[in-house]
Amino acid sequence: MIKVINPGLQTTIQDYGRIGFYEVGMPPSGAMDKYSYRASNLLVGNDENAAVLEITYMGPVLEFQQDVTVAIAGGEIPPKINDQYVPMWETLEVKAGDVLSFDFVKQGARVYLAVAGGIEVPLIMESRSTYTLCGIGGFEGRPLQAEDHLKIGNANQSKIAIGTRISDELIPVFSKTNEIRVVVGLCSYRLTEESKKRFFSIDWTVTTEANRVGYRFKGERLNFVEREQPFGAGSNPSNVVDLGYPIGSIQVPDGVEPIALLNDAVTGGGYATICTIISTDLDKMAQIKTNEKVRFVAVDINEALEARKLYKDKINQMKKQVLGQIGGINHG
Amino acid sequence: MTRYEYGGDEFIFVELAEAMSLETNFKAMAITKALREKKVSGILDICPSNASYMIRFNPDLIHPDDLISKLKELEQDVTLENFEITARAVDVPILFEDPWTHEALMRFRDRHQDPTSTDIEYVAHTNGFQSKEDLIKSITDAPYLVSMIGFVPGLPWCYQMVPNEKQIEAPKYVRPRTYTPERAFGFGGSFAVIYPVQGAGGYQLFGTAAAPIFEKEQRLHDFKESMTFPRQGDVFRYRSISMEEYEDIRKQVENGEFRYLTKDITFKPKDVLENPNAFSESVIRRLYA
């Protein structure tokens, strides 16, 4: 068991996500930075979909009530065991009675804590991920609170030696100015050519509305092509007949403040979507904080697929590094 | 002209038309149903929407351009000629002008087109009805097709099965509300919706549904298989109820006994399009028989 002494700002249980229920309006939830999530699970020998803690901005204080292997990966929110700094991106050992806490966030926004065996909570629609809006999944459908006791499961496949590390070149570097790649499309025909250009040529500032549902940006007003609104769309020029929103899609309600929809977002609605963040850059988006800057960069589908391939290569290298040490493990 | 668009590297969005119509919605249903039956490997989600549909896929298993080719072929092959929908006709009790949505809409008058009236008065006026009672009559006279599910789990977008000239249209709030009560019955664009859970929202608020459409505990009979009740293709008849009936239904919900009045129906979109009035009447007859 792990006892929550202080829950931090927002700590939730997440796994790979609740995939396959988009049709009924169920967003995937799941770890927002999948790369760091995968790294943390790998380092404790868990299977790829094991549940971990996603920690946001301010870390929790946790007391371990049993000996267990853990790993912490993601944004730089420096972890301490019994007040001694311990490395991230490395397999660590904790003993019963040890207290894990975190220092102030230095870079990034979210960090993942995996324990060997995974966090054990009931599967809801095939996932342990917390979706707070509807109060399902995770620990009673909500972020952790003080006095919660977390059970450790048996989702580990292999034993990883203490001190196993992800090498530096595979550790992402987080920054306060970011390029996020998007594929233009969906209802981008609604924006004027001028506004499309402006969208890609200014630095957007992340507002205080930046959470698991989505990120809202400040910059300048964008304009829509004038038209007589089609039947059923609603009267605002940013309205369309309600449609599905891809994860990572960006909309600009009323032309003011673009919103990027993320893991816990609404699955559809009546605003024109103009582009979609490519899957690999969703991880980066998850590590950006309020007041940091984002520049959107348009890529085509082939560049997006190429980025995806490079990303998979990195994950495979990470797997080789970690699992190679125990003599070649079964999955690739 | 259909638009095939990439939604990043994991989604394809297909806009069949910019405007809403029953015909377009039926077409989206027919294409997505045919796609489902094909069991194409690499497809994760098939999400039919109002006048469009969206696919989530794994590009490691199927290249987006190959998927688009398949979808284009399907669009050519699928016709509404023999397409049949098997669904449920459902009686959905609504308390119009209830105290809870009234409280919510009064809190957000500064975000509304007409701060001096209520949402239902405003929409009655902009649609040329003599009174709000006439608007309620028009909403409850003919059933609605559940044309899309989404936004949050289980929210049904419902499009009335009436000729175009009888469709009701309403703008969405100028700025969305930050609060909408659970089970609020709203109207925006040409769609009636029920908000499954409390949250933000921009549709005009007319009333409250007595029974839930989302139940995470899955206690009620209608939720044993799924936390969400509505399914695309269902035909909802919104029925205006009194406060007494509302309170009675709430009691049934609380003690776990409530069940929606439903009838299984099979219908051809072609028949609906040819004579929506006749179809609506037959559904209502069957539902309350």
XYZ file of C-alpha atoms in Angstrom:
621
model
C 0.000 0.000 0.000
C 0.949 3.605 -0.548
C -0.500 6.182 1.814
C -1.204 9.661 0.496
C -0.031 12.193 3.075
C -0.500 15.209 0.803
C -2.023 14.819 -2.678
C -0.166 17.672 -4.411
C -1.958 19.982 -6.826
C -3.553 17.316 -8.985
C -2.388 13.733 -8.856
C -4.428 11.173 -10.757
C -4.139 7.526 -11.639
C -3.625 7.066 -15.383
C -2.777 4.253 -17.753
C -2.501 4.188 -21.555
C -6.110 5.335 -21.841
C -9.683 4.255 -22.390
C -9.456 3.502 -26.098
C -12.405 2.533 -28.296
C -15.310 4.388 -26.670
C -15.048 7.708 -28.495
C -18.269 6.888 -30.290
C -20.310 7.228 -27.084
C -18.543 10.442 -26.155
C -15.963 8.893 -23.830
C -12.586 10.599 -24.198
C -9.490 8.404 -23.781
C -8.099 10.099 -20.666
C -4.795 8.327 -19.907
C -1.288 9.657 -19.343
C -0.843 12.953 -21.193
C 2.885 12.539 -21.854
C 2.978 8.972 -23.100
C 6.740 8.924 -23.624
C 7.533 9.672 -19.987
C 4.713 7.371 -18.908
C 6.204 4.518 -20.924
C 9.671 5.209 -19.550
C 8.436 5.046 -15.954
C 6.651 1.728 -16.513
C 9.593 0.241 -18.409
C 11.997 1.079 -15.607
C 10.010 -0.951 -13.105
C 9.343 -3.836 -15.505
C 5.606 -3.202 -15.792
C 3.490 -4.129 -18.746
C 2.899 -1.260 -21.151
C -0.589 -0.410 -19.946
C 0.054 -0.431 -16.184
C -1.475 2.378 -14.136
C 0.838 5.048 -12.726
C 0.430 8.355 -10.911
C 0.347 11.465 -13.078
C 1.610 14.364 -11.000
C 0.940 17.949 -12.058
C 3.052 21.032 -11.187
C 3.236 20.342 -7.425
C 4.045 16.843 -6.317
C 2.383 14.798 -3.575
C 3.868 13.410 -0.383
C 3.531 9.621 -0.295
C 4.389 7.108 2.364
C 5.234 3.606 1.189
C 3.997 0.856 3.454
C 5.893 -1.924 1.691
C 9.216 -2.405 -0.122
C 8.808 -1.730 -3.813
C 10.678 -0.734 -6.969
C 9.668 2.654 -8.403
C 10.658 4.998 -11.235
C 9.901 8.652 -11.888
C 10.010 10.172 -15.363
C 8.709 13.289 -17.085
C 8.907 16.999 -16.350
C 11.581 18.064 -13.882
C 9.795 18.059 -10.533
C 12.742 16.830 -8.474
C 11.842 13.798 -6.315
C 13.166 13.129 -2.834
C 13.051 10.006 -0.716
C 13.206 10.785 2.998
C 14.271 14.321 1.995
C 17.247 13.127 -0.081
C 17.165 13.931 -3.783
C 16.903 10.856 -5.977
C 17.391 10.671 -9.751
C 14.580 10.642 -12.280
C 14.577 8.266 -15.296
C 16.131 5.565 -13.125
C 14.981 2.406 -11.337
C 14.802 3.156 -7.609
C 14.221 1.118 -4.521
C 11.974 2.247 -1.692
C 11.503 0.552 1.647
C 8.463 0.310 3.832
C 8.228 3.558 5.791
C 10.028 5.663 3.170
C 8.435 8.986 2.258
C 8.523 10.265 -1.314
C 8.106 13.991 -1.859
C 8.883 16.491 -4.605
C 10.618 19.824 -4.939
C 9.221 22.753 -6.944
C 8.787 22.223 -10.665
C 11.848 23.290 -12.676
C 10.929 22.332 -16.249
C 7.872 20.711 -17.758
C 4.541 20.281 -16.035
C 3.854 16.602 -15.398
C 5.817 13.745 -13.955
C 4.949 10.040 -13.789
C 5.502 7.741 -10.858
C 5.400 4.045 -11.680
C 5.572 1.321 -9.035
C 6.424 -2.254 -9.928
C 3.091 -4.015 -10.289
C 1.175 -0.872 -11.184
C -1.430 0.991 -9.128
C -4.375 -1.324 -8.603
C -7.837 0.154 -9.080
C -10.872 -1.348 -10.828
C -10.948 -1.400 -14.619
C -13.726 0.817 -15.937
C -14.376 0.287 -19.632
C -11.055 -1.531 -19.952
C -8.979 1.213 -18.364
C -7.819 2.426 -14.954
C -7.464 6.032 -16.109
C -9.179 8.744 -14.095
C -11.771 10.846 -15.922
C -12.746 13.425 -13.349
C -15.539 15.156 -15.305
C -17.742 12.065 -15.039
C -16.066 10.764 -11.913
C -15.008 7.424 -13.342
C -11.827 5.363 -13.283
C -8.761 5.854 -11.119
C -9.275 6.258 -7.387
C -13.030 6.770 -6.953
C -13.082 8.816 -10.164
C -11.199 11.744 -8.640
C -7.721 13.144 -8.018
C -5.977 11.728 -4.944
C -6.714 13.142 -1.506
C -4.859 12.942 1.785
C -5.427 9.645 3.598
C -6.127 7.688 0.407
C -4.450 4.278 0.429
C -3.321 2.957 -2.952
C -2.991 -0.742 -3.611
C -0.148 -2.094 -5.683
C -1.109 -4.598 -8.386
C 0.708 -7.357 -10.231
C 1.157 -5.800 -13.664
C 4.891 -6.375 -13.760
C 6.477 -8.662 -16.275
C 10.132 -8.537 -15.415
C 12.493 -7.544 -12.674
C 14.648 -4.540 -13.482
C 17.895 -4.003 -11.600
C 17.997 -1.017 -9.228
C 20.018 1.778 -10.839
C 18.960 0.992 -14.404
C 18.886 4.317 -16.275
C 17.498 5.760 -19.470
C 20.492 7.326 -21.220
C 20.623 11.110 -21.500
C 20.074 11.303 -25.254
C 16.687 9.619 -24.777
C 15.549 12.002 -22.044
C 13.453 14.861 -23.452
C 14.479 18.430 -22.705
C 11.593 20.739 -21.797
C 11.607 24.417 -22.597
C 9.542 27.550 -22.020
C 9.234 28.205 -25.750
C 7.932 25.390 -27.834
C 7.220 24.397 -31.380
C 4.161 22.207 -31.717
C 3.590 20.514 -35.053
C 0.089 20.322 -36.480
C -1.562 18.981 -39.616
C -3.864 21.639 -41.080
C -7.246 20.338 -42.154
C -10.679 19.515 -40.707
C -12.648 22.777 -41.102
C -9.617 24.980 -41.806
C -11.519 26.220 -44.867
C -13.482 28.390 -42.427
C -10.471 30.617 -41.563
C -9.454 33.450 -43.861
C -6.106 32.965 -45.622
C -4.725 35.886 -43.642
C -5.778 34.353 -40.311
C -4.333 30.974 -41.301
C -1.003 32.719 -41.906
C -1.209 34.621 -38.636
C -1.959 31.450 -36.719
C 1.446 30.108 -37.717
C 3.414 33.324 -37.411
C 2.814 34.475 -33.852
C 3.840 33.129 -30.450
C 0.773 31.992 -28.541
C 0.779 32.258 -24.751
C -0.712 29.451 -22.692
C -3.458 30.870 -20.426
C -4.381 29.669 -16.938
C -6.882 27.358 -18.580
C -4.385 24.577 -19.241
C -5.328 21.177 -17.933
C -6.127 17.617 -18.938
C -9.186 18.782 -20.874
C -7.305 21.219 -23.028
C -5.088 24.265 -23.347
C -6.354 27.737 -24.200
C -4.010 30.257 -25.836
C -3.819 34.040 -25.943
C -2.559 35.802 -29.032
C -4.700 37.673 -31.456
C -8.162 37.420 -32.959
C -8.602 35.168 -35.985
C -11.243 35.727 -38.622
C -13.565 33.412 -40.465
C -14.575 33.519 -44.096
C -17.913 35.267 -44.370
C -20.775 33.052 -45.372
C -24.423 32.449 -44.812
C -24.314 29.886 -42.002
C -25.396 26.414 -43.142
C -28.627 25.042 -41.723
C -28.228 23.682 -38.207
C -24.834 25.239 -37.475
C -25.771 28.169 -35.275
C -25.188 31.825 -35.978
C -21.591 32.490 -34.968
C -19.143 32.336 -37.912
C -17.005 29.911 -35.876
C -19.968 27.504 -35.602
C -20.342 24.397 -37.738
C -22.949 21.649 -37.623
C -21.799 19.763 -34.529
C -19.117 17.247 -35.445
C -16.430 15.018 -33.952
C -13.269 16.581 -32.522
C -10.016 14.640 -32.941
C -7.764 14.470 -29.874
C -5.273 17.291 -30.303
C -7.560 19.295 -32.567
C -7.548 23.077 -32.275
C -10.662 25.248 -32.472
C -11.125 28.986 -32.140
C -14.560 29.762 -30.654
C -15.716 33.147 -31.966
C -12.195 33.688 -33.348
C -10.912 34.465 -29.834
C -8.355 32.285 -28.025
C -7.615 28.972 -29.748
C -8.212 25.832 -27.671
C -6.268 22.580 -28.121
C -8.314 19.605 -26.975
C -6.417 16.959 -25.013
C -6.974 13.637 -23.226
C -10.093 14.471 -21.175
C -11.665 16.761 -23.780
C -15.147 16.842 -25.197
C -15.380 14.458 -28.156
C -17.492 16.688 -30.356
C -19.261 19.985 -30.629
C -20.157 22.893 -32.837
C -16.931 24.850 -33.352
C -14.845 24.756 -36.507
C -11.624 22.821 -35.924
C -8.692 24.057 -37.971
C -5.785 21.682 -37.387
C -4.644 18.784 -35.213
C -1.499 18.420 -33.102
C 0.411 15.376 -34.339
C 0.390 12.456 -31.909
C 4.068 12.686 -30.994
C 3.776 16.356 -30.043
C 0.861 15.779 -27.676
C 3.506 14.601 -25.189
C 5.314 17.897 -25.540
C 2.069 19.843 -25.179
C 1.420 18.052 -21.878
C 4.678 19.420 -20.472
C 3.898 23.080 -21.231
C 2.761 25.407 -18.454
C 0.647 28.535 -18.127
C 2.430 31.638 -19.506
C 4.827 29.602 -21.637
C 4.927 30.187 -25.388
C 3.879 27.980 -28.233
C 4.578 28.424 -31.920
C 2.503 26.159 -34.150
C 4.266 24.643 -37.147
C 2.346 23.137 -40.063
C 3.525 19.737 -41.289
C 1.979 17.430 -43.866
C 0.793 13.913 -43.183
C 4.052 12.337 -44.366
C 6.106 14.482 -42.004
C 3.698 13.542 -39.214
C 4.168 9.844 -39.984
C 7.939 10.290 -40.170
C 7.902 11.978 -36.731
C 5.862 9.051 -35.469
C 8.460 6.616 -36.774
C 11.330 8.470 -35.086
C 9.336 8.496 -31.874
C 8.764 4.739 -32.057
C 12.480 4.217 -32.727
C 13.285 6.128 -29.554
C 10.869 4.034 -27.548
C 12.411 0.877 -28.960
C 15.874 2.120 -28.023
C 14.608 2.865 -24.548
C 13.206 -0.671 -24.331
C 16.481 -2.147 -25.497
C 18.424 -0.181 -22.907
C 16.197 -1.207 -20.057
C 15.181 -4.714 -21.011
C 18.485 -5.587 -22.705
C 20.029 -5.718 -19.268
C 17.886 -8.612 -18.246
C 18.773 -10.668 -21.286
C 16.240 -9.894 -23.963
C 12.642 -9.748 -23.037
C 9.699 -11.090 -24.984
C 7.965 -8.042 -26.406
C 9.052 -5.524 -28.996
C -18.872 17.844 -52.055
C -17.448 15.469 -49.447
C -14.257 16.599 -47.730
C -11.727 14.010 -46.539
C -9.411 15.576 -43.981
C -6.526 14.381 -41.821
C -7.000 14.941 -38.098
C -3.312 14.648 -37.326
C -1.822 11.190 -37.878
C -4.522 9.244 -35.993
C -7.844 10.617 -37.234
C -9.664 11.003 -40.530
C -12.549 13.453 -40.563
C -15.087 13.207 -43.362
C -17.515 16.075 -43.859
C -20.379 14.874 -46.048
C -22.114 18.245 -46.069
C -21.804 21.605 -44.332
C -25.539 21.759 -43.619
C -27.574 19.401 -41.451
C -30.235 17.225 -43.010
C -31.797 13.877 -42.222
C -30.505 12.551 -45.519
C -26.882 13.426 -44.755
C -27.149 11.929 -41.297
C -28.593 8.700 -42.674
C -25.765 8.586 -45.188
C -23.146 8.973 -42.445
C -24.882 6.163 -40.559
C -24.944 3.909 -43.617
C -21.263 4.468 -44.443
C -20.070 3.954 -40.879
C -22.237 0.850 -40.501
C -20.755 -0.635 -43.691
C -17.254 0.258 -42.474
C -17.896 -1.431 -39.132
C -18.989 -4.604 -40.925
C -15.795 -4.650 -42.977
C -13.699 -4.946 -39.784
C -10.737 -3.084 -41.284
C -7.657 -3.743 -39.189
C -6.114 -0.694 -37.543
C -9.406 1.116 -36.943
C -9.876 2.065 -33.281
C -13.048 4.175 -33.291
C -15.815 4.843 -35.754
C -17.725 7.969 -34.787
C -20.710 8.859 -36.935
C -21.727 12.492 -36.444
C -24.486 14.765 -37.681
C -23.375 15.651 -41.191
C -19.945 14.052 -40.988
C -18.078 11.168 -39.440
C -14.696 10.567 -37.917
C -12.378 7.557 -37.714
C -9.584 7.023 -35.204
C -6.991 4.592 -36.486
C -3.496 3.315 -35.843
C -1.341 4.529 -38.745
C 1.221 1.799 -37.952
C -1.396 -0.692 -39.159
C -3.135 1.223 -41.934
C -1.807 4.188 -43.893
C -4.186 7.161 -43.710
C -4.279 7.426 -47.506
C -5.257 3.761 -47.843
C -7.987 4.343 -45.307
C -9.238 7.387 -47.219
C -9.340 5.310 -50.430
C -11.472 2.721 -48.665
C -13.804 5.408 -47.328
C -14.180 6.928 -50.797
C -15.081 3.530 -52.208
C -17.649 3.057 -49.471
C -19.166 6.437 -50.188
C -19.647 5.351 -53.812
C -21.076 1.940 -52.914
C -23.436 2.822 -50.091
C -26.976 3.844 -50.955
C -29.964 4.564 -48.766
C -32.155 2.503 -51.099
C -32.183 -0.665 -48.981
C -30.612 0.709 -45.802
C -32.563 -0.274 -42.694
C -32.099 0.971 -39.154
C -33.026 -1.139 -36.154
C -33.328 1.045 -33.096
C -35.550 1.991 -30.194
C -38.392 4.449 -29.973
C -38.097 6.034 -26.520
C -40.457 8.142 -24.422
C -38.313 10.893 -22.850
C -40.162 12.880 -20.160
C -39.168 16.554 -19.913
C -40.206 19.126 -17.333
C -40.183 22.338 -19.368
C -39.348 25.597 -17.597
C -38.172 23.836 -14.466
C -36.693 25.777 -11.535
C -33.128 24.390 -11.925
C -32.387 25.332 -15.519
C -34.263 28.587 -14.910
C -31.874 29.426 -12.092
C -28.896 28.530 -14.327
C -30.032 30.546 -17.330
C -30.815 33.597 -15.209
C -27.265 33.498 -13.843
C -25.819 33.833 -17.349
C -28.098 36.476 -18.922
C -25.028 38.588 -19.722
C -23.858 35.835 -22.091
C -27.170 35.640 -23.935
C -28.456 37.293 -27.123
C -31.482 38.650 -25.239
C -30.790 39.315 -21.542
C -34.376 40.508 -20.967
C -36.157 37.240 -21.816
C -35.709 33.580 -20.906
C -34.153 31.110 -23.369
C -37.473 29.526 -24.280
C -39.207 32.893 -24.784
C -36.342 34.012 -26.983
C -36.360 30.908 -29.204
C -40.163 30.924 -29.439
C -39.928 34.495 -30.668
C -37.078 33.985 -33.166
C -38.871 30.965 -34.661
C -42.109 32.875 -35.119
C -44.214 31.072 -32.512
C -47.052 32.975 -30.874
C -46.094 31.705 -27.435
C -43.619 29.466 -25.655
C -46.441 26.929 -25.306
C -46.579 26.728 -29.104
C -42.840 26.085 -29.211
C -43.167 23.308 -26.613
C -46.027 21.813 -28.645
C -43.880 21.845 -31.764
C -40.956 20.164 -29.942
C -43.174 17.467 -28.437
C -45.426 16.821 -31.440
C -42.876 14.959 -33.565
C -40.036 12.658 -32.484
C -36.314 13.229 -32.885
C -33.617 11.094 -34.467
C -30.544 10.619 -32.264
C -28.121 11.812 -34.920
C -24.865 11.828 -32.935
C -23.500 10.942 -29.505
C -20.641 12.824 -27.908
C -19.362 16.000 -26.297
C -19.429 14.110 -22.993
C -20.395 10.444 -22.522
C -23.927 9.788 -23.697
C -25.013 13.254 -24.795
C -27.483 12.733 -27.650
C -27.747 15.255 -30.451
C -31.348 14.951 -31.601
C -32.731 16.160 -34.905
C -36.464 16.414 -35.357
C -38.043 14.137 -37.956
C -40.135 16.786 -39.665
C -39.996 18.468 -43.081
C -37.281 21.133 -43.354
C -39.690 24.054 -43.160
C -40.849 22.860 -39.728
C -37.354 22.585 -38.219
C -36.683 24.780 -35.198
C -33.354 26.625 -35.126
C -31.700 28.391 -32.227
C -28.404 30.211 -31.853
C -25.995 29.056 -29.166
C -25.174 31.434 -26.296
C -22.965 34.380 -27.258
C -20.439 33.054 -24.720
C -20.900 29.558 -23.254
C -22.144 29.146 -19.680
C -19.675 27.740 -17.191
C -22.527 25.863 -15.494
C -25.360 23.702 -16.800
C -27.276 21.437 -14.445
C -27.241 17.688 -14.950
C -30.047 16.443 -17.267
C -30.732 19.926 -18.657
C -32.711 19.850 -21.910
C -31.166 22.305 -24.351
C -31.458 23.475 -27.906
C -28.721 24.818 -30.222
C -28.414 25.006 -33.984
C -31.077 22.562 -35.120
C -30.440 20.110 -32.284
C -32.119 19.206 -29.036
C -29.794 17.712 -26.420
C -29.815 16.430 -22.858
C -26.702 17.253 -20.842
C -25.718 13.966 -19.129
C -23.659 15.576 -16.362
C -23.231 19.024 -14.891
C -20.796 21.159 -16.839
C -20.216 23.964 -19.298
C -22.603 24.454 -22.212
C -23.808 26.875 -24.841
C -27.241 25.589 -25.822
C -30.486 27.413 -24.965
C -32.035 25.840 -21.856
C -35.692 24.843 -22.014
C -36.167 22.258 -19.256
C -34.889 19.203 -17.431
C -35.158 15.517 -18.275
C -36.664 13.556 -15.408
C -34.583 10.422 -15.999
C -30.817 10.126 -16.450
C -29.129 9.372 -19.770
C -25.762 8.637 -18.099
C -25.457 6.515 -14.977
C -21.966 5.525 -13.924
C -23.185 3.247 -11.109
C -25.230 1.269 -13.664
C -28.021 0.556 -11.159
C -31.010 1.150 -13.426
C -32.192 -1.535 -15.812
C -31.524 0.589 -18.905
C -27.869 1.044 -17.926
C -26.892 -2.564 -17.202
C -24.972 -2.901 -20.465
C -23.602 0.626 -20.733
C -23.241 3.751 -18.617
C -24.731 5.685 -21.516
C -28.327 5.232 -22.628
C -28.767 6.891 -26.063
C -27.628 5.136 -29.232
C -27.323 6.685 -32.639
C -30.433 5.860 -34.674
C -32.763 5.856 -31.653
C -35.947 7.850 -32.046
C -36.709 10.006 -28.986
C -40.133 11.443 -28.329
C -39.839 14.330 -25.874
C -42.965 14.473 -23.743
C -43.919 17.470 -21.629
C -44.656 16.434 -18.044
C -45.974 18.095 -14.887
C -43.985 18.665 -11.694
C -45.988 15.823 -10.081
C -44.921 13.327 -12.751
C -41.375 14.681 -12.592
C -41.199 14.037 -8.844
C -42.723 10.613 -9.282
C -40.068 9.667 -11.892
C -37.299 11.023 -9.662
C -38.510 8.703 -6.897
C -38.478 5.742 -9.272
C -34.941 6.653 -10.342
C -33.777 6.953 -6.755
C -35.159 3.605 -5.691
C -33.734 1.961 -8.802
C -37.066 1.055 -10.410
C -37.213 3.478 -13.306
C -37.262 2.059 -16.825
C -37.637 4.035 -20.025
C -40.713 3.241 -22.067
C -39.167 1.903 -25.275
C -40.294 -0.060 -28.340
C -37.986 -1.734 -30.820
C -38.463 -0.353 -34.293
C -37.039 -0.998 -37.732
C -37.309 1.671 -40.366
C -36.011 2.650 -43.759
C -34.468 6.126 -44.022
C -35.949 6.259 -47.506
C -39.456 6.092 -46.035
C -38.664 8.758 -43.449
C -37.346 11.091 -46.130
C -40.333 10.518 -48.370
C -42.888 11.224 -45.679
C -41.525 12.378 -42.317
C -44.985 13.205 -40.960
C -46.347 9.737 -41.595
C -43.240 8.186 -40.062
C -43.479 10.361 -36.941
C -47.123 9.490 -36.438
C -46.471 5.775 -36.820
C -43.621 5.885 -34.265
C -45.761 7.682 -31.702
C -48.638 5.253 -32.267
C -46.321 2.301 -31.814
C -44.593 3.778 -28.762
C -47.785 4.371 -26.792
C -49.768 1.391 -28.112
